[in-house]
mmCIF file of N, CA and C in Angstrom:
data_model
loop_
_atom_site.group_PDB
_atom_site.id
_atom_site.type_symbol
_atom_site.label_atom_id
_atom_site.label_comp_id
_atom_site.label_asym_id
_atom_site.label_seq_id
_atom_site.Cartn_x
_atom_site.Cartn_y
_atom_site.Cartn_z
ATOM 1 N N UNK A 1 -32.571 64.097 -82.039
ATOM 2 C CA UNK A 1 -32.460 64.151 -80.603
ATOM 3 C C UNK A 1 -31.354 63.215 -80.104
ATOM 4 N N UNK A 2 -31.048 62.085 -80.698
ATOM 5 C CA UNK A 2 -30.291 61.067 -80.788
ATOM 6 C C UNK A 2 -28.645 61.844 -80.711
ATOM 7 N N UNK A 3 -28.467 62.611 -81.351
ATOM 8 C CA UNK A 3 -27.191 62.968 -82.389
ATOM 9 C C UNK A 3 -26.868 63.871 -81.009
ATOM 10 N N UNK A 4 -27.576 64.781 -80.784
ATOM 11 C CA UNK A 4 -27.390 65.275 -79.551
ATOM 12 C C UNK A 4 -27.279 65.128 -78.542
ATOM 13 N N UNK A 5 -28.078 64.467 -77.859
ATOM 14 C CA UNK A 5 -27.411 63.048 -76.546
ATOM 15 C C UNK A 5 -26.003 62.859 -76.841
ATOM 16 N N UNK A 6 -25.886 61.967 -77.876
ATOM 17 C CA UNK A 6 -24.528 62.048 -77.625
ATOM 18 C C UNK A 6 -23.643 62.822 -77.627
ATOM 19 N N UNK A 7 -23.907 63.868 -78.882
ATOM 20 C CA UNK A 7 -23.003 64.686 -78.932
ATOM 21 C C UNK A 7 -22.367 65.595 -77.305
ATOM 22 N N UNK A 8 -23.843 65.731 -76.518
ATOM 23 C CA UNK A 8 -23.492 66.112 -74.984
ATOM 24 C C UNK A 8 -22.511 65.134 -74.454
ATOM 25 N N UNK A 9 -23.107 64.187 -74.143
ATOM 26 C CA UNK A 9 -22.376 62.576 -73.421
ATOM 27 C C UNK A 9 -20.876 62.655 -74.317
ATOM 28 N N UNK A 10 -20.592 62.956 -75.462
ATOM 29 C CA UNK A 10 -19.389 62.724 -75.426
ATOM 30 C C UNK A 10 -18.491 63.958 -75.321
ATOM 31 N N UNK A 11 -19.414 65.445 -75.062
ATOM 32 C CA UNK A 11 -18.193 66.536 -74.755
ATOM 33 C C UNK A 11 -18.075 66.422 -73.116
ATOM 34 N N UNK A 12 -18.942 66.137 -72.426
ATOM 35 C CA UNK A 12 -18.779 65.767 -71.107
ATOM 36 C C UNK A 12 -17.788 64.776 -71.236
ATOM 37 N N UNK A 13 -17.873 64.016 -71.155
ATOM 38 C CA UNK A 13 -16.806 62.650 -71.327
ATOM 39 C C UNK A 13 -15.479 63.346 -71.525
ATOM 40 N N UNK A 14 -15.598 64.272 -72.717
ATOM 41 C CA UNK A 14 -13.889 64.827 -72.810
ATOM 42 C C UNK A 14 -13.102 65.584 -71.653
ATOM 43 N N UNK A 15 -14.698 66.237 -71.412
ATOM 44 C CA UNK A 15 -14.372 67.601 -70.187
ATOM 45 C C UNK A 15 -13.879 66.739 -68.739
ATOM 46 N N UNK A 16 -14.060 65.350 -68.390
ATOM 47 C CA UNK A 16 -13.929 65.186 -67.358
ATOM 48 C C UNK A 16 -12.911 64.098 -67.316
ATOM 49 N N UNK A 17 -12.488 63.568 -68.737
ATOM 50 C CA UNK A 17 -11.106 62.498 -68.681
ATOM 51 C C UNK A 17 -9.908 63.277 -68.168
ATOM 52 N N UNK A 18 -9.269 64.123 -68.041
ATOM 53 C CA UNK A 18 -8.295 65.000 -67.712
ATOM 54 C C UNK A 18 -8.394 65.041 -66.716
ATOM 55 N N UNK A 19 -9.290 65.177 -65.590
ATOM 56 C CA UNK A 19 -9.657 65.137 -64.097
ATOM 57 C C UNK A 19 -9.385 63.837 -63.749
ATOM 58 N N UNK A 20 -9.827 62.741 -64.524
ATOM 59 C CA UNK A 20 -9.532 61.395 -63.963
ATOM 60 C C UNK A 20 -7.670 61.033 -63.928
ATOM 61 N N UNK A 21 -7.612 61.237 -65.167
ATOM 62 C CA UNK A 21 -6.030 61.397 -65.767
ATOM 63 C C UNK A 21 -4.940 61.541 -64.539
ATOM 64 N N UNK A 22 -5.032 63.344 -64.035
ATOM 65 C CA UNK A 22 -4.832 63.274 -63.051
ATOM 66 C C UNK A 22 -5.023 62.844 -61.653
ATOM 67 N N UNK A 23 -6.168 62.826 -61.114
ATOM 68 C CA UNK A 23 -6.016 61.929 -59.947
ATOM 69 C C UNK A 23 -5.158 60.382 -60.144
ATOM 70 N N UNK A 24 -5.499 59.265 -60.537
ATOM 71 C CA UNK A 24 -4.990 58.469 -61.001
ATOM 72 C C UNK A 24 -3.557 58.571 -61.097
ATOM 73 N N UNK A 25 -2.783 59.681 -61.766
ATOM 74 C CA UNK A 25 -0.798 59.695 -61.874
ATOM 75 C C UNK A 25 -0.885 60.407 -60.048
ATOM 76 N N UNK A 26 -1.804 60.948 -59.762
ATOM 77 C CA UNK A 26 -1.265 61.637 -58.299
ATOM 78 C C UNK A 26 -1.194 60.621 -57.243
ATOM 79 N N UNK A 27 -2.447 59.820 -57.467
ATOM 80 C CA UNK A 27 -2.204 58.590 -56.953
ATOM 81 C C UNK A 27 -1.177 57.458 -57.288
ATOM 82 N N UNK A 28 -0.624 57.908 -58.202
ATOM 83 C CA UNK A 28 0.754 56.776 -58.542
ATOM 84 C C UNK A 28 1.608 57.363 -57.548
ATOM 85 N N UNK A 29 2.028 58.701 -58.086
ATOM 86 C CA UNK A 29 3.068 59.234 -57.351
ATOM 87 C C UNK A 29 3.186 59.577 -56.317
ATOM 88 N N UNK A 30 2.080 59.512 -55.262
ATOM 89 C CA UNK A 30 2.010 58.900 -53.970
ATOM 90 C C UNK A 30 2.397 57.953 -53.701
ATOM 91 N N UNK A 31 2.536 56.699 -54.000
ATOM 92 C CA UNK A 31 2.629 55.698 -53.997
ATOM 93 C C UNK A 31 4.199 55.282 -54.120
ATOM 94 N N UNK A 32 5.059 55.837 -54.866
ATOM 95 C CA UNK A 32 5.787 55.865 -55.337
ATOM 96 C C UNK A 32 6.512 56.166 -54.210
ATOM 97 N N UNK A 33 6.698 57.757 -54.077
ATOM 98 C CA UNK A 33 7.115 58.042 -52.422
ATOM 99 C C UNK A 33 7.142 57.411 -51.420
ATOM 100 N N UNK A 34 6.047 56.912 -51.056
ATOM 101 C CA UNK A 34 5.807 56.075 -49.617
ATOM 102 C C UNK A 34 6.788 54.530 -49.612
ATOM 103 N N UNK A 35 6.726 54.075 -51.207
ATOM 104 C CA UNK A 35 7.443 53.185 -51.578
ATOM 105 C C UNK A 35 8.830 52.931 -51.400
ATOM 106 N N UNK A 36 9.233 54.045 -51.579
ATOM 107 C CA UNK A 36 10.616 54.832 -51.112
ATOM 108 C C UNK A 36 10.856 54.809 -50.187
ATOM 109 N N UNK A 37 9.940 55.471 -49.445
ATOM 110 C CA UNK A 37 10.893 55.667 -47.939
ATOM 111 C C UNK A 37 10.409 54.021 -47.458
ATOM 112 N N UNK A 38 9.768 53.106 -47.546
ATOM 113 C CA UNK A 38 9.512 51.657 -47.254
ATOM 114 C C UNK A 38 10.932 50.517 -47.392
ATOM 115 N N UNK A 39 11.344 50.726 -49.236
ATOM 116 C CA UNK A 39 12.180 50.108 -49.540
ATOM 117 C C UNK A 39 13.513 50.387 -49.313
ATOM 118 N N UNK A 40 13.473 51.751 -48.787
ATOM 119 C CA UNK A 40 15.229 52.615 -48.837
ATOM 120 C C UNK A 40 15.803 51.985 -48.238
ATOM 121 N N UNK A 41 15.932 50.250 -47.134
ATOM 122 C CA UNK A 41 16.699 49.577 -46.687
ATOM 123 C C UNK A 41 16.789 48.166 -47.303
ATOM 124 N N UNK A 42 16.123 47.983 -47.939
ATOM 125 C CA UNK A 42 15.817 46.446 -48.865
ATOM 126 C C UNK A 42 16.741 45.775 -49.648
ATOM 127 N N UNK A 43 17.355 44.469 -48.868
ATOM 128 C CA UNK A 43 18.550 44.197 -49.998
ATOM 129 C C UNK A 43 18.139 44.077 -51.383
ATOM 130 N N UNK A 44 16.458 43.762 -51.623
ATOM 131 C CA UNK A 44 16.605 43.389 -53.384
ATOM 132 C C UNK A 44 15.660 44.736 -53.928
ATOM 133 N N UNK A 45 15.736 46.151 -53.912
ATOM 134 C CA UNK A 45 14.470 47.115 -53.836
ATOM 135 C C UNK A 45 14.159 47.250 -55.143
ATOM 136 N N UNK A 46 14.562 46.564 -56.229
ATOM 137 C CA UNK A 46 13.591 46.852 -57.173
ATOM 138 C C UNK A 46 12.666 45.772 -56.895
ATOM 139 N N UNK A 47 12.088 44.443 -56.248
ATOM 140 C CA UNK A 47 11.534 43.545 -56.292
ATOM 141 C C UNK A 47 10.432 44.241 -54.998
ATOM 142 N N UNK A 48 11.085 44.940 -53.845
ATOM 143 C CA UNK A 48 10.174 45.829 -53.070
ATOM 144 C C UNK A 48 9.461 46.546 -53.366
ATOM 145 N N UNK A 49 10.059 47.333 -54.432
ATOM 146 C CA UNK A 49 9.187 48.346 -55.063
ATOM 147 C C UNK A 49 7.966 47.889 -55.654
ATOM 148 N N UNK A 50 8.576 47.005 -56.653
ATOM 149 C CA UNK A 50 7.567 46.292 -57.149
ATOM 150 C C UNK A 50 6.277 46.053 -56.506
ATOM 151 N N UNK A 51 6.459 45.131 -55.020
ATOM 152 C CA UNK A 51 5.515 44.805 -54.972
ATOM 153 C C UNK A 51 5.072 45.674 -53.629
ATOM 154 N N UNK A 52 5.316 46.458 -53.557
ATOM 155 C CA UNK A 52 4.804 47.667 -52.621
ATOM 156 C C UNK A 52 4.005 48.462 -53.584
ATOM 157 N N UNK A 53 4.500 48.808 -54.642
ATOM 158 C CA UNK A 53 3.572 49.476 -55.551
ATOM 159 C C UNK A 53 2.341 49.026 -55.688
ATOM 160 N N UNK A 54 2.490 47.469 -55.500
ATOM 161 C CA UNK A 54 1.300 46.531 -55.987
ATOM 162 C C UNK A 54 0.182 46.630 -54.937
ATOM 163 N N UNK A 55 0.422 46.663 -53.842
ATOM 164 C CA UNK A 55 -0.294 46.546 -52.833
ATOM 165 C C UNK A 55 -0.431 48.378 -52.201
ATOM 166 N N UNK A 56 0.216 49.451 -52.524
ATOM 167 C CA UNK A 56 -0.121 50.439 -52.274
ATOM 168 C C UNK A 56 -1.364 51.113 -53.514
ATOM 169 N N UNK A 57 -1.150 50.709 -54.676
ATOM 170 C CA UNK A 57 -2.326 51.024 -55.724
ATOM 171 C C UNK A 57 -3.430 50.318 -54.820
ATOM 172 N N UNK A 58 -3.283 49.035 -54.669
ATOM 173 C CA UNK A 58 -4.950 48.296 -53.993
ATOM 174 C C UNK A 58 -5.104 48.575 -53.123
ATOM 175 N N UNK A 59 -4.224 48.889 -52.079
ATOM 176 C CA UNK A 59 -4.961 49.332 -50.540
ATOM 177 C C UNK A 59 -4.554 50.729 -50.557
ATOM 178 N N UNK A 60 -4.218 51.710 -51.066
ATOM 179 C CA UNK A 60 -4.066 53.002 -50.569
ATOM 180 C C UNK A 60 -3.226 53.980 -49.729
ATOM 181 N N UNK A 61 -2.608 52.847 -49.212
ATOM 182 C CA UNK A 61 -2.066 52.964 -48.205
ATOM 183 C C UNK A 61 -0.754 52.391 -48.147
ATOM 184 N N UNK A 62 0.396 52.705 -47.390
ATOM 185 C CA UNK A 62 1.583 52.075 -47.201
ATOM 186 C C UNK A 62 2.121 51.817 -45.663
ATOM 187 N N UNK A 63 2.539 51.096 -45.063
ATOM 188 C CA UNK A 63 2.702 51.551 -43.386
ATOM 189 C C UNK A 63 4.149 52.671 -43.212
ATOM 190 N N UNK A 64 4.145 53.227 -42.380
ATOM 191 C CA UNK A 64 5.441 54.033 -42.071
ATOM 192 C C UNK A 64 6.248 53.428 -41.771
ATOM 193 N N UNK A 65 7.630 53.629 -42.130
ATOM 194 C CA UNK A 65 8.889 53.334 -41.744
ATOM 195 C C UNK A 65 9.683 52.256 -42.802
ATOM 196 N N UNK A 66 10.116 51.594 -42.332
ATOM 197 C CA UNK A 66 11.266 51.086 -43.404
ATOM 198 C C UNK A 66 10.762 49.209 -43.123
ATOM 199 N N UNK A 67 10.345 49.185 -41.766
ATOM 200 C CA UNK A 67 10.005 47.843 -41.864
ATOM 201 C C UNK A 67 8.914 47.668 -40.268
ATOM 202 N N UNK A 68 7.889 46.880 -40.450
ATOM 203 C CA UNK A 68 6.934 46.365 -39.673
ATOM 204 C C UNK A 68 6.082 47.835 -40.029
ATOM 205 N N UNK A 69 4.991 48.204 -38.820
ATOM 206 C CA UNK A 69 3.848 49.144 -38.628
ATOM 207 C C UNK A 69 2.787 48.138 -39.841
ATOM 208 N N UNK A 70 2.789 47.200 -40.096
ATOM 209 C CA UNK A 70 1.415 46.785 -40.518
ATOM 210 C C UNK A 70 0.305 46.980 -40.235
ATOM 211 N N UNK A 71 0.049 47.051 -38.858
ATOM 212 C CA UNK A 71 -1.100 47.500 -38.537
ATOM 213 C C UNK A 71 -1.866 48.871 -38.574
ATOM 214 N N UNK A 72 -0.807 49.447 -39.594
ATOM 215 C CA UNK A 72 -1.856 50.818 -39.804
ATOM 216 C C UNK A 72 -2.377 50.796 -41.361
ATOM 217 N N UNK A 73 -2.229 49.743 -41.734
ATOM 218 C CA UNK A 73 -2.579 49.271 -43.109
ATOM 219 C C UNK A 73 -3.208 48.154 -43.115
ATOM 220 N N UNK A 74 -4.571 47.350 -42.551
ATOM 221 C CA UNK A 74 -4.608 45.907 -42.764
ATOM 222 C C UNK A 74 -4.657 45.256 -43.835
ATOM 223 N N UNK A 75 -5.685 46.279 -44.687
ATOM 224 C CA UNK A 75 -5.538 45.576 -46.175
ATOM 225 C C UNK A 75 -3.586 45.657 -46.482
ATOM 226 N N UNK A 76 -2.586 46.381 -46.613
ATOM 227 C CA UNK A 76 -1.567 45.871 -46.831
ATOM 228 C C UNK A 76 -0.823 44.804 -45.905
ATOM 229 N N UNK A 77 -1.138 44.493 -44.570
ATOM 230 C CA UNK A 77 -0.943 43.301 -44.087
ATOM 231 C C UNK A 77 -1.655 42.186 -44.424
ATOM 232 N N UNK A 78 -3.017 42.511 -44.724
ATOM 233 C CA UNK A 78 -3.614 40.920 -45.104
ATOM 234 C C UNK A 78 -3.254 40.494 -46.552
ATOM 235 N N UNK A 79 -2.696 40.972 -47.323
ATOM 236 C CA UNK A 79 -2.404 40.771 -48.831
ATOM 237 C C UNK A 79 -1.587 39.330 -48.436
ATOM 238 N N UNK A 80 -2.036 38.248 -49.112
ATOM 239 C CA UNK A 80 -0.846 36.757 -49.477
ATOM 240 C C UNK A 80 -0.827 36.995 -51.234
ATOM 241 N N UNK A 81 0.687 36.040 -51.027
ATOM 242 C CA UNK A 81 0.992 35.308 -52.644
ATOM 243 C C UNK A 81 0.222 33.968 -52.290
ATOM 244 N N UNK A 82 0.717 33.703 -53.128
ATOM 245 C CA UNK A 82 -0.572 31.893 -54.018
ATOM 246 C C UNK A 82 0.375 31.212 -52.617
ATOM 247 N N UNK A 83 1.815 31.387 -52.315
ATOM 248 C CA UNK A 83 1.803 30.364 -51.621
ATOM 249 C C UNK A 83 1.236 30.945 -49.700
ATOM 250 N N UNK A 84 0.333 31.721 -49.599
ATOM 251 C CA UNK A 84 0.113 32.170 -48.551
ATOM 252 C C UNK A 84 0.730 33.160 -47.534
ATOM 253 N N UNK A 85 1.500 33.670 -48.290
ATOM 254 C CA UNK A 85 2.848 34.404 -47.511
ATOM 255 C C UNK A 85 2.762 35.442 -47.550
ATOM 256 N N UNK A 86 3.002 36.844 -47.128
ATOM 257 C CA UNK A 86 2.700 37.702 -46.682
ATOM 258 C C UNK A 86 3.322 38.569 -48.333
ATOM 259 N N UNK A 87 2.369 39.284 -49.190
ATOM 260 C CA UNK A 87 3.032 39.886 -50.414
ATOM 261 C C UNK A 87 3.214 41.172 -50.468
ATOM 262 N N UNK A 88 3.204 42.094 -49.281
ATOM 263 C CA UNK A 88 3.836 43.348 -49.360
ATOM 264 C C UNK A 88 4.705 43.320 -47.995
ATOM 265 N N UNK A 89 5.460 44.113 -48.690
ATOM 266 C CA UNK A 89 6.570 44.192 -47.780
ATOM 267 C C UNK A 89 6.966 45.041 -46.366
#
């Protein structure tokens, strides 16, 4: 009965990693985009990207435009670095 449990639990498991797989890269590459049109004025944009990526994976979200609209993102406005400073861009 043992052998079978798992054997279920682990074809389920297979059947539904591919579903995760994707959501997860769709959610990158969302991210990615929004990142884009954020950084497309940034004198240093690989360091924007960077950390727009960082804070669009954790909050979901990116604000519109190229610079300010924080407030349609708070979790990406409330994000600090160690020294308290505002870490998305």
């Amino acid at each position: 009965m043992k052998k079978f449990a798992f054997a279920t639990f682990l074809l389920v498991a297979l059947l539904l990693s591919p579903a995760f797989f994707d959501a997860a890269m769709a959610g990158s590459s969302l991210c990615d985009s929004k990142c884009a049109v954020r950084c497309s004025k940034a004198g240093r944009m690989d360091r924007c990207l960077q950390y727009c990526g960082i804070c669009c994976e954790k909050c979901q979200c990116v604000p519109s435009g190229t610079y300010g609209h924080k407030d349609e993102c708070p979790c990406y406005r409330d994000m600090k670095n160690s020294k308290g400073e505002p870490k998305c861009p």
